[in-house]
Every structure is written in structure tokens, then in C-alpha cells.
C-alpha angles and dihedrals in degrees: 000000000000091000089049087053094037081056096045087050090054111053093038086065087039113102121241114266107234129207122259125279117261090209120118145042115345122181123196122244099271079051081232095130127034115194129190112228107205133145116276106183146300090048095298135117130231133191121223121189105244097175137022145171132257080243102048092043094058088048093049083046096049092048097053106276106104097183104045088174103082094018102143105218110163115061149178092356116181148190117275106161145296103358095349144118129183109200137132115283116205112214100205089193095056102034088231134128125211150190111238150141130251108205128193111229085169144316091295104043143054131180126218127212132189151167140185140169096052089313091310106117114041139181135178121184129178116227128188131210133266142220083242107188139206088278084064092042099047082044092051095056098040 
């Protein structure tokens, strides 16, 4: 009886554990893009593209977005409950901005839902999370 109060008690003075920080460098699924996720401003986070590849910056070209590398392309995301965000998501390729919803699995992994054209056309893609680096860093503020 004492250890199952001493537990209780425990955990009771013990902080929440909260779930991981979504802030940092991101890449997609081809790891053709990395993007950095900080705060911008009025309590919401935004996602710049901090690398890319030779591939992804002729498509981003081709669609209209002539300097894929400091694109911001997650933005205002905010809060939704427990490991979401609800935010606009910027397709470079397409040229189309979206409502969607960034949701944690883990640490490690984020998933990415939008949809455009009324909710027509919808895409979700699951990203993971990079070393990033001080170049991404030094990229992501300029």
C-alpha cells in the first residue's frame, strides 16, 4: 500500500512529459528539400527550404518559384491539439498554396496533409528529421 501511494505520489510531482519540438530541419520523402521549421512571429511556426536539390530547383522553377532555397513554405502553423499544427503549406512546383495540417508520429517523423481546389485534390507526405547543421541554420535566418 505505501509503495502504491509513494508511486502515485510520484508521478503526481513529476512534470508532464511533452512531446518533442517540431522545430528544426525537416527533409520529404525523395530528401530532395530540407526545410528548417522555427517561430516567425505572433506565436506560430514557419518552414523555410534551406537545401535543395539541382531537381527540385528546376521544378520549382518550372512551376513559378524561381528561388526554391529560402521559400518559406510552411506557414502560420498553429497549435490544434495534442502533436498538430494546422498552418498553409506552399507547393513550389505547383505554384499552390494550401490549408493543411502537420501532424508528430515521433521525434523522428512528421506527416504532412493538404488539400487544394476546394479539397479536391489532397497529399499527405511523411518527412523525418535531419541532422540539419549551422549551414541550415545560417540559410534559414538569412
Amino acid at each position: 500500500m505505501f509503495k502504491s501511494l509513494l508511486f502515485a505520489a510520484v508521478l503526481l510531482a513529476s512534470p508532464a512529459i511533452a512531446a518533442p519540438s517540431i522545430t528544426g530541419d525537416w527533409t520529404n520523402p525523395n530528401r530532395s528539400v530540407t526545410v528548417h521549421i522555427a517561430p516567425c512571429g505572433g506565436g506560430s511556426l514557419c518552414g523555410r527550404v534551406v537545401r535543395a536539390s539541382g531537381e527540385a530547383k528546376a521544378k520549382s522553377a518550372a512551376g513559378g518559384t524561381p528561388r526554391l532555397v529560402g521559400t518559406v513554405i510552411m506557414s502560420n502553423l498553429t497549435p490544434a491539439g495534442a502533436g498538430s499544427w494546422k498552418g498553409t503549406f506552399f507547393v513550389p512546383d505547383h505554384n499552390v498554396r494550401a490549408d493543411g495540417t502537420l501532424r508528430q508520429i515521433n521525434a523522428s517523423n512528421i506527416e504532412i496533409e493538404g488539400c487544394a481546389v476546394a479539397g479536391m485534390l489532397c497529399k499527405s507526405q511523411r518527412w523525418a528529421r535531419t541532422g540539419g547543421g549551422a549551414n541550415a541554420r545560417r540559410i534559414a535566418g538569412h
